[in-house]
Tab-separated table of C-alpha atoms and ligand atoms in Angstrom:
chain	number	residue	atom	x	y	z
Y	1	MET	CA	-26.046	-25.501	-33.458
Y	2	THR	CA	-27.491	-28.565	-31.792
Y	3	PHE	CA	-26.187	-30.014	-28.578
Y	4	VAL	CA	-26.723	-32.984	-26.293
Y	5	LEU	CA	-26.414	-32.124	-22.603
Y	6	HIS	CA	-25.526	-35.007	-20.308
Y	7	SER	CA	-27.195	-33.786	-17.184
Y	8	TYR	CA	-28.816	-34.398	-13.857
Y	9	PRO	CA	-31.274	-31.895	-12.342
Y	10	ASP	CA	-29.980	-29.166	-10.080
Y	11	CYS	CA	-26.276	-29.909	-10.329
Y	12	ALA	CA	-23.368	-28.558	-12.378
Y	13	SER	CA	-25.085	-29.301	-15.703
Y	14	HIS	CA	-27.584	-26.659	-14.670
Y	15	VAL	CA	-25.039	-23.910	-15.300
Y	16	VAL	CA	-24.558	-25.161	-18.859
Y	17	ARG	CA	-28.330	-25.375	-19.315
Y	18	MET	CA	-28.808	-21.741	-18.245
Y	19	VAL	CA	-26.176	-20.662	-20.768
Y	20	LEU	CA	-27.667	-22.795	-23.560
Y	21	GLU	CA	-31.052	-21.222	-22.798
Y	22	GLU	CA	-29.533	-17.735	-22.779
Y	23	LEU	CA	-27.936	-18.436	-26.168
Y	24	GLY	CA	-31.222	-19.757	-27.544
Y	25	ALA	CA	-29.382	-22.933	-28.582
Y	26	THR	CA	-31.152	-26.129	-29.588
Y	27	TYR	CA	-30.273	-28.987	-27.269
Y	28	ARG	CA	-31.680	-32.169	-25.869
Y	29	ASP	CA	-31.022	-33.876	-22.578
Y	30	GLU	CA	-29.374	-37.167	-21.919
Y	31	VAL	CA	-30.237	-37.516	-18.242
Y	32	ILE	CA	-27.658	-39.483	-16.253
Y	33	ASP	CA	-29.605	-40.776	-13.272
Y	34	MET	CA	-27.075	-40.066	-10.559
Y	35	SER	CA	-29.512	-41.134	-7.839
Y	36	ALA	CA	-29.304	-44.626	-9.378
Y	37	GLY	CA	-25.514	-44.406	-9.824
Y	38	ALA	CA	-25.665	-44.176	-13.644
Y	39	HIS	CA	-22.690	-41.788	-13.644
Y	40	ARG	CA	-20.520	-44.717	-12.523
Y	41	ASP	CA	-21.820	-47.159	-15.147
Y	42	PRO	CA	-19.577	-48.148	-18.093
Y	43	PRO	CA	-21.683	-46.462	-20.825
Y	44	PHE	CA	-21.277	-43.055	-19.169
Y	45	LEU	CA	-17.667	-43.683	-18.094
Y	46	ARG	CA	-16.847	-44.160	-21.777
Y	47	ILE	CA	-18.148	-40.606	-22.344
Y	48	ASN	CA	-16.509	-39.107	-19.243
Y	49	PRO	CA	-14.023	-41.373	-17.430
Y	50	ARG	CA	-14.275	-39.068	-14.392
Y	51	GLY	CA	-17.930	-40.060	-14.032
Y	52	MET	CA	-19.238	-36.531	-13.713
Y	53	VAL	CA	-21.856	-34.403	-15.368
Y	54	PRO	CA	-22.001	-32.106	-17.239
Y	55	VAL	CA	-20.799	-33.359	-20.586
Y	56	LEU	CA	-21.752	-31.441	-23.709
Y	57	TYR	CA	-21.803	-32.996	-27.166
Y	58	ASP	CA	-21.877	-30.590	-30.098
Y	59	GLU	CA	-23.610	-32.346	-32.985
Y	60	THR	CA	-22.420	-29.713	-35.445
Y	61	THR	CA	-18.695	-30.082	-34.791
Y	62	GLY	CA	-18.599	-33.567	-33.248
Y	63	ALA	CA	-16.828	-32.132	-30.177
Y	64	SER	CA	-17.627	-33.653	-26.784
Y	65	LEU	CA	-16.306	-32.200	-23.556
Y	66	ALA	CA	-16.655	-32.265	-19.789
Y	67	GLU	CA	-15.728	-29.682	-17.129
Y	68	THR	CA	-18.168	-26.831	-16.623
Y	69	GLY	CA	-15.610	-24.052	-17.187
Y	70	ALA	CA	-14.307	-25.652	-20.380
Y	71	ILE	CA	-17.840	-26.139	-21.698
Y	72	LEU	CA	-18.724	-22.496	-21.003
Y	73	HIS	CA	-15.600	-21.281	-22.794
Y	74	TYR	CA	-16.286	-23.658	-25.701
Y	75	LEU	CA	-19.751	-22.091	-26.071
Y	76	VAL	CA	-18.226	-18.606	-25.970
Y	77	GLU	CA	-15.757	-19.585	-28.712
Y	78	GLN	CA	-18.402	-21.197	-30.892
Y	79	THR	CA	-20.927	-18.372	-30.608
Y	80	GLY	CA	-18.840	-15.269	-29.916
Y	81	ARG	CA	-21.393	-14.397	-27.244
Y	82	LEU	CA	-21.576	-14.067	-23.437
Y	83	ALA	CA	-17.973	-12.834	-23.098
Y	84	PRO	CA	-16.160	-9.639	-24.106
Y	85	ALA	CA	-14.987	-9.586	-27.735
Y	86	LEU	CA	-11.549	-11.084	-28.500
Y	87	GLY	CA	-10.299	-7.673	-29.649
Y	88	ASN	CA	-11.056	-6.156	-26.253
Y	89	ALA	CA	-7.924	-7.495	-24.568
Y	90	LYS	CA	-8.453	-5.890	-21.154
Y	91	GLN	CA	-12.009	-7.129	-20.743
Y	92	ARG	CA	-11.177	-10.495	-22.262
Y	93	ALA	CA	-8.357	-10.916	-19.745
Y	94	LEU	CA	-10.789	-10.125	-16.951
Y	95	TYR	CA	-13.209	-12.694	-18.349
Y	96	LEU	CA	-10.521	-15.404	-18.419
Y	97	GLN	CA	-9.393	-14.534	-14.919
Y	98	TRP	CA	-12.910	-14.866	-13.515
Y	99	LEU	CA	-13.731	-18.010	-15.449
Y	100	PHE	CA	-10.619	-19.728	-14.103
Y	101	PHE	CA	-11.272	-18.463	-10.576
Y	102	LEU	CA	-14.822	-19.767	-10.720
Y	103	SER	CA	-13.694	-23.137	-12.025
Y	104	ASN	CA	-10.534	-23.792	-10.045
Y	105	THR	CA	-11.354	-21.992	-6.780
Y	106	LEU	CA	-15.021	-21.186	-6.146
Y	107	HIS	CA	-16.477	-24.330	-7.729
Y	108	ALA	CA	-13.586	-26.417	-6.341
Y	109	ASP	CA	-14.210	-25.099	-2.833
Y	110	ALA	CA	-17.957	-25.605	-3.262
Y	111	GLN	CA	-17.106	-29.232	-4.020
Y	112	LEU	CA	-14.945	-29.372	-0.913
Y	113	GLN	CA	-17.960	-28.053	0.991
Y	114	TYR	CA	-20.239	-30.590	-0.689
Y	115	TYR	CA	-17.973	-33.602	-0.498
Y	116	THR	CA	-15.945	-32.795	2.634
Y	117	GLU	CA	-15.806	-36.464	3.634
Y	118	ARG	CA	-14.153	-37.361	0.343
Y	119	TYR	CA	-11.272	-35.014	1.054
Y	120	VAL	CA	-10.637	-35.480	4.764
Y	121	GLY	CA	-12.578	-38.653	5.690
Y	122	SER	CA	-15.794	-38.753	7.700
Y	123	ASP	CA	-14.013	-38.527	11.059
Y	124	LEU	CA	-12.539	-35.116	10.264
Y	125	ALA	CA	-15.361	-33.647	8.196
Y	126	GLU	CA	-16.961	-31.722	11.052
Y	127	ASP	CA	-13.570	-30.290	12.051
Y	128	ALA	CA	-12.838	-29.187	8.481
Y	129	ARG	CA	-16.233	-27.557	7.936
Y	130	PRO	CA	-15.574	-24.174	9.625
Y	131	ASN	CA	-12.469	-23.547	7.502
Y	132	VAL	CA	-14.229	-24.569	4.307
Y	133	HIS	CA	-17.137	-22.283	5.159
Y	134	ALA	CA	-14.725	-19.470	5.971
Y	135	ARG	CA	-13.127	-19.840	2.526
Y	136	MET	CA	-16.509	-19.714	0.803
Y	137	ARG	CA	-17.527	-16.616	2.788
Y	138	GLN	CA	-14.220	-15.005	1.885
Y	139	HIS	CA	-14.794	-15.689	-1.839
Y	140	PHE	CA	-18.275	-14.176	-1.779
Y	141	GLY	CA	-16.950	-11.192	0.178
Y	142	MET	CA	-14.216	-10.645	-2.415
Y	143	ILE	CA	-16.790	-10.824	-5.218
Y	144	GLU	CA	-18.918	-8.270	-3.353
Y	145	ASP	CA	-15.918	-5.919	-3.123
Y	146	THR	CA	-15.266	-6.319	-6.847
Y	147	LEU	CA	-18.880	-5.549	-7.742
Y	148	ALA	CA	-18.925	-2.553	-5.394
Y	149	ALA	CA	-15.688	-1.221	-6.908
Y	150	HIS	CA	-16.793	-1.290	-10.564
Y	151	GLY	CA	-20.469	-0.609	-9.827
Y	152	GLY	CA	-21.675	-2.639	-12.826
Y	153	PRO	CA	-24.568	-5.068	-12.851
Y	154	TRP	CA	-22.451	-8.134	-13.747
Y	155	LEU	CA	-19.198	-9.724	-12.656
Y	156	LEU	CA	-17.285	-8.173	-15.562
Y	157	GLY	CA	-19.003	-4.804	-15.154
Y	158	ASP	CA	-21.450	-3.959	-17.938
Y	159	THR	CA	-21.121	-7.193	-19.912
Y	160	LEU	CA	-23.253	-10.203	-19.012
Y	161	SER	CA	-21.052	-13.272	-19.426
Y	162	VAL	CA	-21.021	-17.008	-18.811
Y	163	CYS	CA	-19.244	-16.153	-15.542
Y	164	ASP	CA	-22.458	-14.717	-14.085
Y	165	PHE	CA	-24.300	-17.983	-14.658
Y	166	TYR	CA	-21.408	-19.965	-13.167
Y	167	LEU	CA	-21.407	-17.667	-10.123
Y	168	GLY	CA	-25.154	-18.251	-9.753
Y	169	GLY	CA	-24.622	-22.008	-9.693
Y	170	CYS	CA	-21.861	-21.797	-7.090
Y	171	ALA	CA	-23.939	-19.449	-4.919
Y	172	ARG	CA	-26.801	-21.912	-5.053
Y	173	TRP	CA	-24.727	-25.024	-4.295
Y	174	SER	CA	-23.010	-23.391	-1.349
Y	175	GLN	CA	-26.423	-22.851	0.242
Y	176	ILE	CA	-27.985	-26.243	-0.534
Y	177	ALA	CA	-25.026	-28.424	0.431
Y	178	PRO	CA	-26.107	-31.626	2.175
Y	179	ARG	CA	-26.679	-32.342	5.825
Y	180	HIS	CA	-25.142	-29.721	8.129
Y	181	ALA	CA	-22.935	-28.204	5.420
Y	182	PRO	CA	-24.923	-25.316	3.843
Y	183	LEU	CA	-23.726	-21.764	4.274
Y	184	GLU	CA	-26.094	-19.400	6.024
Y	185	PRO	CA	-28.068	-17.344	3.418
Y	186	GLY	CA	-26.461	-14.110	4.622
Y	187	ALA	CA	-23.078	-15.351	3.347
Y	188	VAL	CA	-24.430	-14.727	-0.151
Y	189	GLY	CA	-27.581	-12.597	0.086
Y	190	GLY	CA	-26.115	-10.406	2.836
Y	191	HIS	CA	-23.909	-8.737	0.220
Y	192	PRO	CA	-25.994	-6.036	-1.491
Y	193	HIS	CA	-24.136	-5.960	-4.823
Y	194	LEU	CA	-23.934	-9.743	-5.074
Y	195	LYS	CA	-27.593	-9.941	-4.104
Y	196	GLY	CA	-28.407	-7.467	-6.877
Y	197	LEU	CA	-26.520	-9.515	-9.472
Y	198	LEU	CA	-28.194	-12.760	-8.417
Y	199	SER	CA	-31.635	-11.133	-8.328
Y	200	ARG	CA	-31.138	-9.866	-11.881
Y	201	LEU	CA	-29.940	-13.301	-12.927
Y	202	GLU	CA	-32.793	-15.253	-11.418
Y	203	THR	CA	-35.440	-13.162	-13.135
Y	204	ARG	CA	-33.958	-13.725	-16.634
Y	205	GLN	CA	-36.232	-15.782	-18.860
Y	206	SER	CA	-33.335	-18.147	-19.671
Y	207	VAL	CA	-32.831	-18.957	-15.994
Y	208	ILE	CA	-36.544	-19.367	-15.357
Y	209	ARG	CA	-36.755	-21.720	-18.377
Y	210	ALA	CA	-33.706	-23.673	-17.196
Y	211	PHE	CA	-35.174	-24.286	-13.748
Y	212	ALA	CA	-38.579	-25.140	-15.208
Y	213	ALA	CA	-36.884	-27.687	-17.509
Y	214	GLU	CA	-35.505	-29.433	-14.433
Y	215	GLU	CA	-38.774	-29.131	-12.538
Y	216	THR	CA	-36.963	-27.445	-9.707
Y	217	PRO	CA	-39.928	-26.052	-7.789
Y	218	VAL	CA	-38.304	-23.209	-5.904
Y	219	SER	CA	-38.873	-19.512	-6.231
Y	220	ALA	CA	-35.512	-18.274	-4.976
Y	221	TYR	CA	-32.917	-20.051	-7.085
Y	222	PHE	CA	-29.758	-18.264	-5.993
Y	223	LEU	CA	-30.794	-16.292	-2.918
Y	224	ALA	CA	-31.893	-18.365	0.072
Y	225	PRO	CA	-32.541	-21.403	-2.123
Y	226	VAL	CA	-33.988	-24.642	-0.830
Y	227	ARG	CA	-32.802	-28.038	-2.015
Y	228	SER	CA	-34.845	-29.293	-4.924
Y	229	VAL	CA	-36.475	-32.698	-4.790
Y	230	HIS	CA	-33.893	-33.814	-7.376
Y	231	THR	CA	-30.778	-32.694	-5.552
Y	232	THR	CA	-28.606	-35.618	-4.554
Y	233	ASP	CA	-25.504	-35.609	-2.412
Y	234	ASN	CA	-23.645	-35.853	-5.733
Y	235	ALA	CA	-24.685	-32.372	-6.767
Y	236	GLY	CA	-22.302	-29.479	-6.800
A	1	LIG	N1	-15.084	-30.441	-12.175
A	1	LIG	C1	-16.394	-30.783	-12.649
A	1	LIG	C2	-17.291	-31.050	-11.466
A	1	LIG	C3	-18.699	-31.432	-11.877
A	1	LIG	C4	-19.437	-32.100	-10.736
A	1	LIG	O1	-19.116	-31.957	-9.556
A	1	LIG	N2	-20.469	-32.853	-11.059
A	1	LIG	C5	-21.176	-33.584	-10.037
A	1	LIG	C6	-22.658	-33.341	-10.160
A	1	LIG	S1	-23.062	-31.657	-9.859
A	1	LIG	C7	-20.987	-35.064	-10.288
A	1	LIG	O2	-21.064	-35.504	-11.409
A	1	LIG	N3	-20.742	-35.791	-9.206
A	1	LIG	C8	-20.594	-37.202	-9.263
A	1	LIG	C9	-19.547	-37.693	-8.334
A	1	LIG	O3	-18.704	-36.883	-7.921
A	1	LIG	O4	-19.537	-38.860	-8.045
A	1	LIG	C10	-16.945	-29.643	-13.498
A	1	LIG	O5	-16.476	-28.529	-13.365
A	1	LIG	O6	-17.835	-29.898	-14.320
């Protein structure tokens, strides 16, 4: 398996990179310089008309796809790893439920937090912020309750899955959002079970390699993170 990852440091492509590293996959980067607006240039728009990274190209199958959640599920399907086995219907259902929640709610709300002006206009952004923050806090609180209830180390319980890496990304983005938009660290790290999961995640060799690959010089990736020098207001 060889992949090309259309990426930009410290944004959504980072979740895919952590998973590729965890899988031990061979991949190379095609960096889309978002700080220079390359994601809006015709060559990249031909690859992803929505002008967003990540995009993953699978050289083995010829498949190319965007959307973080779809890419993660594609990797699960191709490798049979980082998700419960297909035959384990109950756990697999849980996996699908979380993956969709992460993609269509947590990541979507993190984008609302990141790009508030895009949704409500700059005049109303400050007014919208408290509600957006409240939603994000509520999501992390619900995840904490889930982890406390099953007592396992990962979102699905005992099984490490792509969902844990996606959760890590969302936790990070919610705390490094631009200008006055970041959540206070306690909204994530104040939850002991969530903190435990993220601490386990950020000491995995795959995660350490993924951050080193993007030269993101921070020690706390998911818990009380600081913005990396690469982070643009297009991240998240
Ligand atoms: N729905 C997309 C969102 C990805 C996304 O937000 N990418 C950001 C970088 S982290 C981007 O490309 N932003 C460019 C823009 O919105 O103009 C996904 O799940 O992959």
